mmCIF file of C-alpha atoms in Angstrom:
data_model
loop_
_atom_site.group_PDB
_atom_site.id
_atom_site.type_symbol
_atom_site.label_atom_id
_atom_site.label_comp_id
_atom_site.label_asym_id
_atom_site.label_seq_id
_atom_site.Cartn_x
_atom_site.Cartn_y
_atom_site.Cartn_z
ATOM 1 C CA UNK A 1498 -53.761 30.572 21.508
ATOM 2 C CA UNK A 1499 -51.234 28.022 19.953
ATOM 3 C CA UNK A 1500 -50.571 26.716 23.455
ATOM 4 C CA UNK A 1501 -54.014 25.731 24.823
ATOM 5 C CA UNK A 1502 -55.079 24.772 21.142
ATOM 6 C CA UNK A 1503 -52.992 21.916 20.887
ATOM 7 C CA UNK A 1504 -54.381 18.468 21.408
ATOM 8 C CA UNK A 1505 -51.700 16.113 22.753
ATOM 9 C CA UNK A 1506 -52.613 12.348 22.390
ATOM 10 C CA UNK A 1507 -50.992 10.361 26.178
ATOM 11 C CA UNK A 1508 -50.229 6.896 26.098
ATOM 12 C CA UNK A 1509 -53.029 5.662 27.981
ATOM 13 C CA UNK A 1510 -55.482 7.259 25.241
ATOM 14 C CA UNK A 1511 -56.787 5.797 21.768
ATOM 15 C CA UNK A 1512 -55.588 8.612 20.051
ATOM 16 C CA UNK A 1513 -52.098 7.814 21.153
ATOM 17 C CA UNK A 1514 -49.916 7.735 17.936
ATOM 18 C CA UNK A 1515 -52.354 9.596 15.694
ATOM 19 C CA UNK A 1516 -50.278 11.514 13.039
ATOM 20 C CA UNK A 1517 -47.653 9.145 12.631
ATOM 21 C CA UNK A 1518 -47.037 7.943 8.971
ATOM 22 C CA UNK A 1519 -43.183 7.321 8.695
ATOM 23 C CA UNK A 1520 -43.637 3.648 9.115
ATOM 24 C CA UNK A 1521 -45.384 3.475 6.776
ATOM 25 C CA UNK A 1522 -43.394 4.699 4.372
ATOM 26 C CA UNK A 1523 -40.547 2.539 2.874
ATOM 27 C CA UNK A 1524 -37.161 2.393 5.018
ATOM 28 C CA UNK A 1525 -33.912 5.104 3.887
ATOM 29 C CA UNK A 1526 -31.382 3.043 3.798
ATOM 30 C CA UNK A 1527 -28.609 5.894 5.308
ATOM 31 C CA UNK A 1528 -26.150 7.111 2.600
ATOM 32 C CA UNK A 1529 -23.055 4.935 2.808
ATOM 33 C CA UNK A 1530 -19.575 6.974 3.845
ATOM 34 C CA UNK A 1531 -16.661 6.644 2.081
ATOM 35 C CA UNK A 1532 -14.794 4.325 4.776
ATOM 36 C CA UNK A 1533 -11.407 6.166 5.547
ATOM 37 C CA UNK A 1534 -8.540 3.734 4.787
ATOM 38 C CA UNK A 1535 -6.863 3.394 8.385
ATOM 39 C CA UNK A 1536 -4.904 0.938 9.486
ATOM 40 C CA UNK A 1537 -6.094 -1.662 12.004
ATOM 41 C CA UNK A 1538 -3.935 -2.149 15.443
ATOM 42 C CA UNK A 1539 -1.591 -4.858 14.520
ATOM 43 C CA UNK A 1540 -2.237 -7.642 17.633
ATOM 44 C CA UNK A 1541 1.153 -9.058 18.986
ATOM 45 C CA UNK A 1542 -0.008 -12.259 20.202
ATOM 46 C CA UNK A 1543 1.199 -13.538 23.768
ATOM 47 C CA UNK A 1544 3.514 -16.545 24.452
ATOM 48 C CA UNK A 1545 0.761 -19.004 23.486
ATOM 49 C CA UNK A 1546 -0.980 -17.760 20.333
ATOM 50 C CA UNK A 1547 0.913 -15.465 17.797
ATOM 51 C CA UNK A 1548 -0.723 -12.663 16.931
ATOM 52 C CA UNK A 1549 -1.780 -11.422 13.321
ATOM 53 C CA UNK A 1550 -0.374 -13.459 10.798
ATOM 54 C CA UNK A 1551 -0.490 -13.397 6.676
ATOM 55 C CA UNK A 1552 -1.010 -16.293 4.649
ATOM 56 C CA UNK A 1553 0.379 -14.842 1.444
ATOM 57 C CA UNK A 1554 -0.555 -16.939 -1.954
ATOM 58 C CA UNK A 1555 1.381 -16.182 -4.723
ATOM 59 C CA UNK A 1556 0.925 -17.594 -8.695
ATOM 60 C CA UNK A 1557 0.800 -16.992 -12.256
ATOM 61 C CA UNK A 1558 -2.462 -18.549 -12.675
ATOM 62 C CA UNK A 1559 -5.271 -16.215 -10.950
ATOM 63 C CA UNK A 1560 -8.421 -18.793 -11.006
ATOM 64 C CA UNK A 1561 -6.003 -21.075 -8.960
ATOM 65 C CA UNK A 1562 -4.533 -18.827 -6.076
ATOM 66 C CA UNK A 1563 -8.068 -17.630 -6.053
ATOM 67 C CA UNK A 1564 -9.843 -20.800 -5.061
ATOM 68 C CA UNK A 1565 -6.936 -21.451 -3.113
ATOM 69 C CA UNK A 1566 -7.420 -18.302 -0.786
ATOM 70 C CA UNK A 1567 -10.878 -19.032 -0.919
ATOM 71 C CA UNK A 1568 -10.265 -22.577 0.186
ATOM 72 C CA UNK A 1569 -7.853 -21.662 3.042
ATOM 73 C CA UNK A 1570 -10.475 -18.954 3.999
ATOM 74 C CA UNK A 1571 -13.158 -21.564 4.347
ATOM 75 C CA UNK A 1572 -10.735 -24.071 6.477
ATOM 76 C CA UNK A 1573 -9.871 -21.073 8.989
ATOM 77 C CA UNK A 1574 -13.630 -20.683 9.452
ATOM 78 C CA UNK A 1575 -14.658 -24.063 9.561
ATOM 79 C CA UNK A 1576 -11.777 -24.435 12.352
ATOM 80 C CA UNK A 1577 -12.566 -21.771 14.115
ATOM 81 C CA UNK A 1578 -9.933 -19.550 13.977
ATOM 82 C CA UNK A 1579 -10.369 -15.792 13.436
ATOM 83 C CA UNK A 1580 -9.962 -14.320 10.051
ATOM 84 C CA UNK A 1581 -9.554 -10.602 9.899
ATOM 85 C CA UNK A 1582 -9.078 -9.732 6.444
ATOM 86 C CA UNK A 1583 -9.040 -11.795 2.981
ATOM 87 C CA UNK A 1584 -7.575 -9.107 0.256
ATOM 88 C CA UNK A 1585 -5.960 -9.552 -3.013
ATOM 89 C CA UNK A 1586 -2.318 -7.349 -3.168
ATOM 90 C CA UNK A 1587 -1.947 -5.512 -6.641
ATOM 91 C CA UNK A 1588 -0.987 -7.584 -9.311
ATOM 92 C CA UNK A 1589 2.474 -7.296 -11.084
ATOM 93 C CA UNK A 1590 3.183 -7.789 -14.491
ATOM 94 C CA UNK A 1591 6.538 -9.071 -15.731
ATOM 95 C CA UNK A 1592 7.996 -8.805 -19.385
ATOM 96 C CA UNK A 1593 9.653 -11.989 -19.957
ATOM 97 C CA UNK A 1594 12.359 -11.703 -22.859
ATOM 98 C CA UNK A 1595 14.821 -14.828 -23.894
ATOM 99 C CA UNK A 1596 17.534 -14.223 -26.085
ATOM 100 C CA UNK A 1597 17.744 -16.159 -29.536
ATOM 101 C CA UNK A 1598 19.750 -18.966 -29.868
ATOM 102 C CA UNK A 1599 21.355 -17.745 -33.172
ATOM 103 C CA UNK A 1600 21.252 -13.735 -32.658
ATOM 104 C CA UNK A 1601 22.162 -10.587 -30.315
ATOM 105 C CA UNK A 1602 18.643 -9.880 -30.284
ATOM 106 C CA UNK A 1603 15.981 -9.892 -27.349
ATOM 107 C CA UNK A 1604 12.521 -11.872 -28.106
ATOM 108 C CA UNK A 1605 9.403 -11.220 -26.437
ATOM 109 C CA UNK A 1606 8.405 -14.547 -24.926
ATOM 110 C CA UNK A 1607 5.670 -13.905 -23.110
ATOM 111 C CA UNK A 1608 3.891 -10.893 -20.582
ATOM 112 C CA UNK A 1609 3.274 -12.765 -16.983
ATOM 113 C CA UNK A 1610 0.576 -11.588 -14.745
ATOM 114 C CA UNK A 1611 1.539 -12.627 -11.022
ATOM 115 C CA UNK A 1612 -1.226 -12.797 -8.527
ATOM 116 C CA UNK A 1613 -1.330 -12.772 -4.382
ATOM 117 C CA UNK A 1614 -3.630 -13.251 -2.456
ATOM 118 C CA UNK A 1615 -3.906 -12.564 1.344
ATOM 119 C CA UNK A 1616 -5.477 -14.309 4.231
ATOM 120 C CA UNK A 1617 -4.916 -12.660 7.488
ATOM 121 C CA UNK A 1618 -5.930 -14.407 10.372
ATOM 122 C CA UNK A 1619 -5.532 -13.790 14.236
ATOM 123 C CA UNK A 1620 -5.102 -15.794 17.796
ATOM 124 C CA UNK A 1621 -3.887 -18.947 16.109
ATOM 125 C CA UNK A 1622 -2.579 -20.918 19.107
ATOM 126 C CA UNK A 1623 0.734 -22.780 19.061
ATOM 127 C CA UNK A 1624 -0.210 -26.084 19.337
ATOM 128 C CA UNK A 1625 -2.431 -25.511 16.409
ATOM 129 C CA UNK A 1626 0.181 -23.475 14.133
ATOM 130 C CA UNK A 1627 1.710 -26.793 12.583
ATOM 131 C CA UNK A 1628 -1.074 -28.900 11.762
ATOM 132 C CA UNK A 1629 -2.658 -26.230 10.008
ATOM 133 C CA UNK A 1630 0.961 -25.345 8.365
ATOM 134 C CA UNK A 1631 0.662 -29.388 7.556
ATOM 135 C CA UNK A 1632 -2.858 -29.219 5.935
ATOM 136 C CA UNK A 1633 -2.306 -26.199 3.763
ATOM 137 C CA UNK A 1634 1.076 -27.684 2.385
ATOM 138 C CA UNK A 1635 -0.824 -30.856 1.644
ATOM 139 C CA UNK A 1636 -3.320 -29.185 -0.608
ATOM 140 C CA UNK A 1637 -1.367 -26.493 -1.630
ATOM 141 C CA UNK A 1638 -1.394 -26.400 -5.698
ATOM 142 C CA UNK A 1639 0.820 -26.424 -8.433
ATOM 143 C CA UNK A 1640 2.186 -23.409 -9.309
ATOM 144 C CA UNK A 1641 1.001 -21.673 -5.851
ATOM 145 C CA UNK A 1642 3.918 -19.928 -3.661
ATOM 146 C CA UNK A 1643 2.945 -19.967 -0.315
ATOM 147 C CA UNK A 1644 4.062 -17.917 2.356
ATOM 148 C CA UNK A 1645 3.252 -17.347 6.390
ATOM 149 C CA UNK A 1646 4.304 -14.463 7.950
ATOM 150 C CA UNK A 1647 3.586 -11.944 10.829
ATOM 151 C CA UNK A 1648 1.832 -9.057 10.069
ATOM 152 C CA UNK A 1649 3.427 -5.491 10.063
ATOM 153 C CA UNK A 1650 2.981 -1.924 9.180
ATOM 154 C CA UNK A 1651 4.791 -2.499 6.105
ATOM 155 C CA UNK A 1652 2.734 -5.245 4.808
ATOM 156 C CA UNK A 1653 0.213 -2.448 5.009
ATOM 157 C CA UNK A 1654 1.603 0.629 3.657
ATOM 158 C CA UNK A 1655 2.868 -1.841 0.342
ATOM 159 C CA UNK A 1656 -0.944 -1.574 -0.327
ATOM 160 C CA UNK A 1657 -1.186 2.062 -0.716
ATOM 161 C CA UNK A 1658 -0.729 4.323 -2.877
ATOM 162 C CA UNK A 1659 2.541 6.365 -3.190
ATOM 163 C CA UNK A 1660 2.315 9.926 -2.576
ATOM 164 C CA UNK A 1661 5.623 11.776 -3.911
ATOM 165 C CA UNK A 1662 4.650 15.035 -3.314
ATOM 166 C CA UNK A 1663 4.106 14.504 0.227
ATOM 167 C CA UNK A 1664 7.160 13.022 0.573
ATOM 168 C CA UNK A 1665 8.823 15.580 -1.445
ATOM 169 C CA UNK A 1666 7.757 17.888 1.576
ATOM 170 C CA UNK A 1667 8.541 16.209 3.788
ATOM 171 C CA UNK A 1668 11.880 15.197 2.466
ATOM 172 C CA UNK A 1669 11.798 19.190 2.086
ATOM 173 C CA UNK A 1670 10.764 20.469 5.669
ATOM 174 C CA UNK A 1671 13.199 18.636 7.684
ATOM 175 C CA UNK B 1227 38.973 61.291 -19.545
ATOM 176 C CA UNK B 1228 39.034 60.738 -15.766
ATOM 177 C CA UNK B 1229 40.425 64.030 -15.329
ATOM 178 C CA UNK B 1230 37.261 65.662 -17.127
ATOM 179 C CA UNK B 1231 34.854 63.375 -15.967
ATOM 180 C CA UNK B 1232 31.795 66.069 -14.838
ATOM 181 C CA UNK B 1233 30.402 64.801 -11.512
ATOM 182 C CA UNK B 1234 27.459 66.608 -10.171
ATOM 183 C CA UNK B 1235 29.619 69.735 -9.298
ATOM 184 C CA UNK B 1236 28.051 73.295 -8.653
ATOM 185 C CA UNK B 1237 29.496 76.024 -11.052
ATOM 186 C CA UNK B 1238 30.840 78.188 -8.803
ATOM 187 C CA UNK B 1239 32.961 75.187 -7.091
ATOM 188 C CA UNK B 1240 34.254 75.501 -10.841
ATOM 189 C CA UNK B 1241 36.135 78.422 -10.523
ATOM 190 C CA UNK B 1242 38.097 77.049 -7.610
ATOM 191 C CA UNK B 1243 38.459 73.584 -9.083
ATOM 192 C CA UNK B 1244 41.584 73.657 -10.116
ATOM 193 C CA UNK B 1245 42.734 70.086 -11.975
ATOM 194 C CA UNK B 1246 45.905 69.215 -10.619
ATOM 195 C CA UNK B 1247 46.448 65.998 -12.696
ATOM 196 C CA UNK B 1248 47.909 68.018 -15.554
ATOM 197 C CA UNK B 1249 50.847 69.170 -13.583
ATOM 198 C CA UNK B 1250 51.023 65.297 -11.429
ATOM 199 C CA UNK B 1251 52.364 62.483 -14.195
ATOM 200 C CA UNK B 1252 48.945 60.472 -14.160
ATOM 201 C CA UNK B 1253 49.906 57.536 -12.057
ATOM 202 C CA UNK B 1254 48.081 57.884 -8.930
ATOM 203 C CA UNK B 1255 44.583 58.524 -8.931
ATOM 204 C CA UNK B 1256 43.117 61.326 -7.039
ATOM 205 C CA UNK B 1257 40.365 62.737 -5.590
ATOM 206 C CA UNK B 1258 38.834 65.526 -8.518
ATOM 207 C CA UNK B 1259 36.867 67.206 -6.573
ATOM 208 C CA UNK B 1260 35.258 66.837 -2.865
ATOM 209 C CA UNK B 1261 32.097 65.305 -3.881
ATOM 210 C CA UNK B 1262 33.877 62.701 -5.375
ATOM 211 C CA UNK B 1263 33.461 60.239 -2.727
ATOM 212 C CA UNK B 1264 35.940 57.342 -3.556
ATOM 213 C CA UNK B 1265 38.957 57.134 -5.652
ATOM 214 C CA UNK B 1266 36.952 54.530 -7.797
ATOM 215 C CA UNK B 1267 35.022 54.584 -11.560
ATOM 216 C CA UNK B 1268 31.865 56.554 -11.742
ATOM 217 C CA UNK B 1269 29.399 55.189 -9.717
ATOM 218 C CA UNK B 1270 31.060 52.942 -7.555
ATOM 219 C CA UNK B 1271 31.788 52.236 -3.918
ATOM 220 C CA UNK B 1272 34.224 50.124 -1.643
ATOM 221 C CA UNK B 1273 32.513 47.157 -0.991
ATOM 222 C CA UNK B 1274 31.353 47.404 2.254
ATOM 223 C CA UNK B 1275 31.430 43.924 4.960
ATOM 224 C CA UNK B 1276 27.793 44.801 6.494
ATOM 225 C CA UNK B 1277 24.721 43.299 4.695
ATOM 226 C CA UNK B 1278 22.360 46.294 4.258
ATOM 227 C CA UNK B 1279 19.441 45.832 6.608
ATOM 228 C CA UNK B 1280 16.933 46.724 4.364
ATOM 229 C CA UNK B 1281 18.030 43.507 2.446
ATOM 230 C CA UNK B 1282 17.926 41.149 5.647
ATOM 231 C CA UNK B 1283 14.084 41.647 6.451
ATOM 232 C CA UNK B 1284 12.495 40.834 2.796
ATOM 233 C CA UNK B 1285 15.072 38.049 3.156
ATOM 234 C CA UNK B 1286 13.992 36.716 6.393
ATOM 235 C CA UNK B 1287 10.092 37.905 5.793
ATOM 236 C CA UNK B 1288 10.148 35.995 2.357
ATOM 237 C CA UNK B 1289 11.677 32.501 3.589
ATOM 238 C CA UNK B 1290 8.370 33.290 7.038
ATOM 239 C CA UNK B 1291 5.957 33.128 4.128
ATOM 240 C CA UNK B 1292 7.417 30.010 2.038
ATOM 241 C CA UNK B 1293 7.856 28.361 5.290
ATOM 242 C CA UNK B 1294 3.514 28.743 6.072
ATOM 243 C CA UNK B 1295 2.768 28.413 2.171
ATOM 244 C CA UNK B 1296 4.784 24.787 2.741
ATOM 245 C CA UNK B 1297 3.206 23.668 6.043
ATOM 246 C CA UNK B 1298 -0.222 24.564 4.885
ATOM 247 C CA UNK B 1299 0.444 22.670 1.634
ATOM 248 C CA UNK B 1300 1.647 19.693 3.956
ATOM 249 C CA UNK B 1301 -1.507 19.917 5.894
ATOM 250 C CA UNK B 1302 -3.755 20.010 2.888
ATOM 251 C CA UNK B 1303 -2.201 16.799 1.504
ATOM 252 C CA UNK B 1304 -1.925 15.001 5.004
ATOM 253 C CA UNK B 1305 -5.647 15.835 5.205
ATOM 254 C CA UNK B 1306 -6.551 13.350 2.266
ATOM 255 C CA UNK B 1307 -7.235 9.996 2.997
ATOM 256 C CA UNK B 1308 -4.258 7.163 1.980
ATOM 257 C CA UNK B 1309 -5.929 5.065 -0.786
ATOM 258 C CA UNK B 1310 -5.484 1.893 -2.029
ATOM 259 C CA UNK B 1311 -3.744 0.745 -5.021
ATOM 260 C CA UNK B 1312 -6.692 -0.606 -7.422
ATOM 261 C CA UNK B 1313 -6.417 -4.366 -8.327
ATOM 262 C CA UNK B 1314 -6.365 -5.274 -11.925
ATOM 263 C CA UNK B 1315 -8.190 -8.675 -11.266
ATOM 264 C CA UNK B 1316 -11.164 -6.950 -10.425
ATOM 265 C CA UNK B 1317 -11.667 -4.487 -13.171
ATOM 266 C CA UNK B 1318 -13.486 -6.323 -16.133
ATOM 267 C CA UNK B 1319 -11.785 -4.704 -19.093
ATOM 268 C CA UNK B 1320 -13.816 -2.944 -21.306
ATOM 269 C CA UNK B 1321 -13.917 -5.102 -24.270
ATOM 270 C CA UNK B 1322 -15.580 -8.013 -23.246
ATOM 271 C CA UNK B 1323 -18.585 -5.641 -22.123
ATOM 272 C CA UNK B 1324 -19.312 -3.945 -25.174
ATOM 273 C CA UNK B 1325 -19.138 -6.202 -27.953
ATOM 274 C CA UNK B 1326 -22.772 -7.811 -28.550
ATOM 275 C CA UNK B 1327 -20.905 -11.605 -29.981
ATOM 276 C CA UNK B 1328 -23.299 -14.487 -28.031
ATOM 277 C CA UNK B 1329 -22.132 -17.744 -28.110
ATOM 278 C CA UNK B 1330 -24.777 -20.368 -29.521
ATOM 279 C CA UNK B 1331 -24.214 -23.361 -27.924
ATOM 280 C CA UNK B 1332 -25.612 -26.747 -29.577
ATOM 281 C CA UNK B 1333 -28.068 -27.991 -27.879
ATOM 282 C CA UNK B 1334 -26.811 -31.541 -25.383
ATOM 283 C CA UNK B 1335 -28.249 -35.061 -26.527
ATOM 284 C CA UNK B 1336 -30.177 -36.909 -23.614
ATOM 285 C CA UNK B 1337 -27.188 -39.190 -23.348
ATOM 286 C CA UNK B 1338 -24.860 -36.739 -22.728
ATOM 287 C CA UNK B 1339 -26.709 -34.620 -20.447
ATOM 288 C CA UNK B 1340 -27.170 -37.926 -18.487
ATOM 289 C CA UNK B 1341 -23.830 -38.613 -18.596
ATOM 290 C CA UNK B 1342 -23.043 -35.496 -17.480
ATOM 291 C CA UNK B 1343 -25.585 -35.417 -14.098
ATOM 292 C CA UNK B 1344 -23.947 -38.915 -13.516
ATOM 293 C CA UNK B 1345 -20.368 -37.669 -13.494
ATOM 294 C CA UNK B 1346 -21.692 -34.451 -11.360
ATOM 295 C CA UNK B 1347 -22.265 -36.779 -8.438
ATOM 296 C CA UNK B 1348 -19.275 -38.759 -8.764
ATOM 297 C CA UNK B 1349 -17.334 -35.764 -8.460
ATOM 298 C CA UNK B 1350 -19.653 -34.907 -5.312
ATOM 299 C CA UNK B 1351 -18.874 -37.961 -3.598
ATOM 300 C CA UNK B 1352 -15.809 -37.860 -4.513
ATOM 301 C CA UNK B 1353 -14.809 -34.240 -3.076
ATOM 302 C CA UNK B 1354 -17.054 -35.426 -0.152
ATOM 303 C CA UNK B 1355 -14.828 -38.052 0.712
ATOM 304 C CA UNK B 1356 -11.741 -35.923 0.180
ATOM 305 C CA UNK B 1357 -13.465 -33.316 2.602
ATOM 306 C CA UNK B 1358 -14.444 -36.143 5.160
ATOM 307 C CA UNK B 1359 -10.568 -37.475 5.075
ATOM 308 C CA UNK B 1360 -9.170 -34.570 5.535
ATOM 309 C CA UNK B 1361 -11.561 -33.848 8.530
ATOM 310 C CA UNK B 1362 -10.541 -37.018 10.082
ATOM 311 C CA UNK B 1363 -6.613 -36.248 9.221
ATOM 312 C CA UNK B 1364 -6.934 -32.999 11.464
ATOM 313 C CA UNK B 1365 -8.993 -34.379 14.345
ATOM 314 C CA UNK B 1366 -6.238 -37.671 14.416
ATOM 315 C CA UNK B 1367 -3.357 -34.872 14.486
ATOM 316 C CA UNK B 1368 -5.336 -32.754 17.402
ATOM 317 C CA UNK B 1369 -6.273 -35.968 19.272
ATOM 318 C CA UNK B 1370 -2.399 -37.225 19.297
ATOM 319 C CA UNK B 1371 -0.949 -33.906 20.013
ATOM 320 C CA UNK B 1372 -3.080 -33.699 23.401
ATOM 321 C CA UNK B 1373 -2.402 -36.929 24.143
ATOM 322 C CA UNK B 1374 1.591 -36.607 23.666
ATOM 323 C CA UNK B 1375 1.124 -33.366 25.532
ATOM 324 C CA UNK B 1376 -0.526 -34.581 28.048
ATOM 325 C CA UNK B 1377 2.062 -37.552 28.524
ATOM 326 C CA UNK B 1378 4.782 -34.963 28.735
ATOM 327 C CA UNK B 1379 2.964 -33.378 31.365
ATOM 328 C CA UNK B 1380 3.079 -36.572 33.504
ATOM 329 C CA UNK B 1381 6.487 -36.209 32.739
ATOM 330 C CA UNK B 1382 8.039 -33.138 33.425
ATOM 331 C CA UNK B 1383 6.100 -29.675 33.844
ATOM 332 C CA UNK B 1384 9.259 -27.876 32.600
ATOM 333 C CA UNK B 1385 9.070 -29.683 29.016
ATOM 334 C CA UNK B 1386 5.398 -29.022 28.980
ATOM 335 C CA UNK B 1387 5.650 -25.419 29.182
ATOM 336 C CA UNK B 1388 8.456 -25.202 26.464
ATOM 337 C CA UNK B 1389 6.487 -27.152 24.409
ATOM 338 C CA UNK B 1390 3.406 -24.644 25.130
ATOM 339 C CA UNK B 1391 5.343 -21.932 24.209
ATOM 340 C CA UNK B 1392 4.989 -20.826 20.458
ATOM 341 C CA UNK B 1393 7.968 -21.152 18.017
ATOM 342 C CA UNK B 1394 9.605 -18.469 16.506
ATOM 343 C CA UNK B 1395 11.232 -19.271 13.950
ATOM 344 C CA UNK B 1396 8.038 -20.900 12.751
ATOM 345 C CA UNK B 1397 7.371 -17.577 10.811
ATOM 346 C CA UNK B 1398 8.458 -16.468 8.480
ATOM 347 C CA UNK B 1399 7.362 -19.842 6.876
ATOM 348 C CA UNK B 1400 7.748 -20.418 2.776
ATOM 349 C CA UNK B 1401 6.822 -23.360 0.222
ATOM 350 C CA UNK B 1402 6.719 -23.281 -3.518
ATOM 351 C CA UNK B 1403 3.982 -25.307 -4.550
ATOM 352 C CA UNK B 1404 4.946 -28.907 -5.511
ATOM 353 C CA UNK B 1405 5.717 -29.446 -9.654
ATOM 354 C CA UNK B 1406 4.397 -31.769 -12.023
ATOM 355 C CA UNK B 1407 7.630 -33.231 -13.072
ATOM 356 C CA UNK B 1408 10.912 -33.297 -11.559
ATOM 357 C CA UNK B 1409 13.754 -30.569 -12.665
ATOM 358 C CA UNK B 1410 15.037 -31.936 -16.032
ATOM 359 C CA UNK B 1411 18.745 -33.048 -15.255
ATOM 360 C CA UNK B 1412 21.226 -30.978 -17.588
ATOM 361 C CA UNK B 1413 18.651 -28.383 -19.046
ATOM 362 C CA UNK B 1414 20.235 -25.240 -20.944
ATOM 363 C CA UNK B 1415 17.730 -22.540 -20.060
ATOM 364 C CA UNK B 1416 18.057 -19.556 -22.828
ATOM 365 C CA UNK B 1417 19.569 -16.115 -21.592
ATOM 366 C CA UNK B 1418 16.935 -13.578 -20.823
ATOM 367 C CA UNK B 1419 15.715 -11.186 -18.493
ATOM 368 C CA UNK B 1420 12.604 -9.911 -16.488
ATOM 369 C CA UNK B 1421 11.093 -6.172 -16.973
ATOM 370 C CA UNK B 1422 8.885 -5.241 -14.257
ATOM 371 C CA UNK B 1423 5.909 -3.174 -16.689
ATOM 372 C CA UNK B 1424 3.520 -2.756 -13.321
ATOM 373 C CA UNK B 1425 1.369 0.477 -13.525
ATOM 374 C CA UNK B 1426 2.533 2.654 -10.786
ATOM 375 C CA UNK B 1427 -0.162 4.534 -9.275
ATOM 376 C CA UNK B 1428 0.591 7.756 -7.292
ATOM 377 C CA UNK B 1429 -2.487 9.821 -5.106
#
C-alpha cells in the first residue's frame, strides 16, 4: 500500500531532510517582468515642506548637464533629502539656419542637440528650499538652464509616447 | 408613346381598353389603364414622407455593431501599456560599434607619467577643498538661519510661523547658467530661424 509504505523523516529524527537537493543546486534568479509604466502619486507637500519638485537641467552640451544632474543628485543625497527619480527627458534636435549676408538664401549653420535632465526630489522643507536654490546656482555651469518646478501629471505624460489612434477614438466616441 | 406604353395588362382587359387620349388634345395626363397606379413615367411612384421600416433596422443594427467593433477596439488599445519615448543619449549609434579602427597610443615617458600622477593629486586636493568649502558654506547658512529663526521666535510667534510657512512663488524658479563673457554691446546677429527635426515617436 502507497500509504503505509511511505517513510516520513520528523524533525526530531536524523533522517530529517533526507531527499532534499535544491540547495544545492545554483539559485533561479526569477524572470524579470516587464515593469508597467504607471505613474507614481504626485505628493502635495503640506505648509512646511513642498511636495514633489523637478530640478530640470537643460543644455547643448550633454557631458555637462550630465555631471551636473549627477552632481545635484549626489548633493540631495549627501543632504539628506529624498530623491525619487533621476531621468533624462527626450532629447530635441534643432536645425539652426542663418541667412547670408549677401543672398535670399538659407544656410545650414549648424544641427543642435538639446539635452535635460531631471532630478525629482520630495519633502524638501522650507527653510531648506533657498539655501539649496543658493548652492545649485553657485555651481551651476555654463551653458546649463536650470529650472525648479512642482511636479505634475503633465510633466509626466510629456514623457510618453503619443498614441493618435487612441485619441482618434476617443476624439471619435464622444 | 405614353399612350401605347404596354403595362402589364391582361388581354382580355384589351378589348375594353379603350384609349381615350386620341379623342382628349394630349395635355393632361391620364390614367391608361387601372393598373396604372400613378399618373407618373414607367416605374415610378410619389415620393412617399415615411422612411420604409425595413430600411430603419439595418440602419440602426449596422451603427449597434460599429458602435461594439469601436469600444472593443478602444479597449484593446487602452489595454497596452503607455511607453516611454526612447532617449537618443543612450543608444550608442551603430557605427562606432562595428568598425574594428584601435587607436595606438604612444607609449608616456617616465617624466610625463610623473607629471601626470603629480597633477592627479593636485586636482584631488584641490576638488577636496572645493568640496570641504562648500560643506562649510551650507552648514554656516543652516547654523544662521536657526539662529535668526530662533531670534524671531523670541520676538513674535506670529512672524515665526509666516516665516515657517513655505513660499510660493518660490516655484516655478528659473536661471540660465552664467556666460563667459558679457553680451557684446551693438552686435548684429544674422536673420535665421529654428526647425524643430525631433523624431516623433507614436505607440
Amino acid at each position: 500500500d502507497v500509504l503505509l509504505g511511505c517513510h516520513r523523516s520528523y524533525r526530531s529524527r536524523p533522517t530529517h531532510g533526507i531527499g532534499k537537493f535544491k540547495y544545492l543546486l545554483p539559485k533561479e534568479v526569477p524572470k524579470k517582468r516587464k515593469e508597467k509604466v504607471q505613474m507614481k502619486e504626485i505628493d502635495a507637500g503640506t505648509e512646511y515642506h513642498y511636495g514633489d519638485v523637478n530640478i530640470q537641467m537643460t543644455s547643448y552640451d550633454l557631458c555637462l548637464v550630465e555631471h551636473f544632474a549627477q552632481y545635484v543628485h549626489r548633493l540631495c543625497n549627501r543632504l539628506s533629502i529624498r530623491v525619487n527619480e533621476s531621468y533624462a527627458m527626450p532629447t530635441k534636435t534643432n536645425e539652426v539656419l542663418f541667412m547670408e549676408e549677401r543672398g535670399s538664401k538659407m544656410q545650414l549653420d549648424a544641427v543642435l542637440t538639446t539635452h535635460q535632465r531631471v532630478v525629482q526630489i520630495r519633502g524638501l522643507s522650507s527653510t531648506f528650499a533657498p539655501i539649496l536654490l543658493e548652492i545649485i546656482q553657485s555651481s551651476q555651469p555654463e551653458g546649463v538652464h536650470l529650472l525648479m518646478k512642482q511636479h505634475t501629471e503633465a510633466d509626466f505624460k510629456s514623457r510618453l509616447k503619443s498614441r493618435p489612434e487612441l485619441e482618434e477614438l476617443l476624439a471619435e466616441m464622444s | 408613346a405614353e399612350s401605347m406604353a404596354p403595362e402589364s395588362v391582361s388581354p382580355h382587359v384589351l378589348c375594353y381598353f379603350f384609349p381615350c387620349s386620341s379623342w382628349l388634345p394630349r395635355r393632361v395626363p391620364l390614367r391608361e389603364s387601372h393598373w396604372q397606379s400613378s399618373l407618373l413615367e414607367l416605374r415610378t411612384s410619389l415620393p412617399v414622407r415615411a422612411q420604409p421600416k425595413k430600411k430603419k433596422k439595418v440602419d440602426v443594427k449596422k451603427e449597434q455593431a460599429q458602435k461594439e467593433r469601436m469600444k472593443k477596439k478602444l479597449k484593446k488599445l487602452e489595454k497596452a501599456a503607455p511607453e516611454l519615448i526612447p532617449i537618443e543619449d543612450f543608444i550608442t549609434p551603430l557605427k562606432y560599434s562595428e568598425s574594428n579602427r584601435v587607436r595606438s597610443l604612444p607609449g608616456l615617458s617616465p617624466e610625463e607619467s610623473e607629471r601626470r600622477v603629480l597633477l592627479l593629486k593636485k586636482w584631488c586636493l584641490f576638488k577636496q577643498k572645493q568640496d570641504e568649502a562648500e560643506k562649510k558654506a551650507i552648514k554656516g547658512l543652516v547654523e544662521s538661519q536657526q539662529e535668526a529663526l530662533k531670534e524671531l521666535r523670541l520676538e513674535s510667534e506670529e512672524l515665526y510661523e509666516a516665516a515657517i510657512r513655505r513660499d510660493e512663488e518660490l516655484f516655478p524658479f528659473e536661471r540660465d547658467g552664467p556666460s563667459y563673457t558679457p553680451p557684446l554691446p551693438g552686435y548684429d546677429p544674422p536673420e535665421g530661424k529654428c526647425i524643430d527635426i525631433t523624431k516623433v515617436y507614436t505607440q
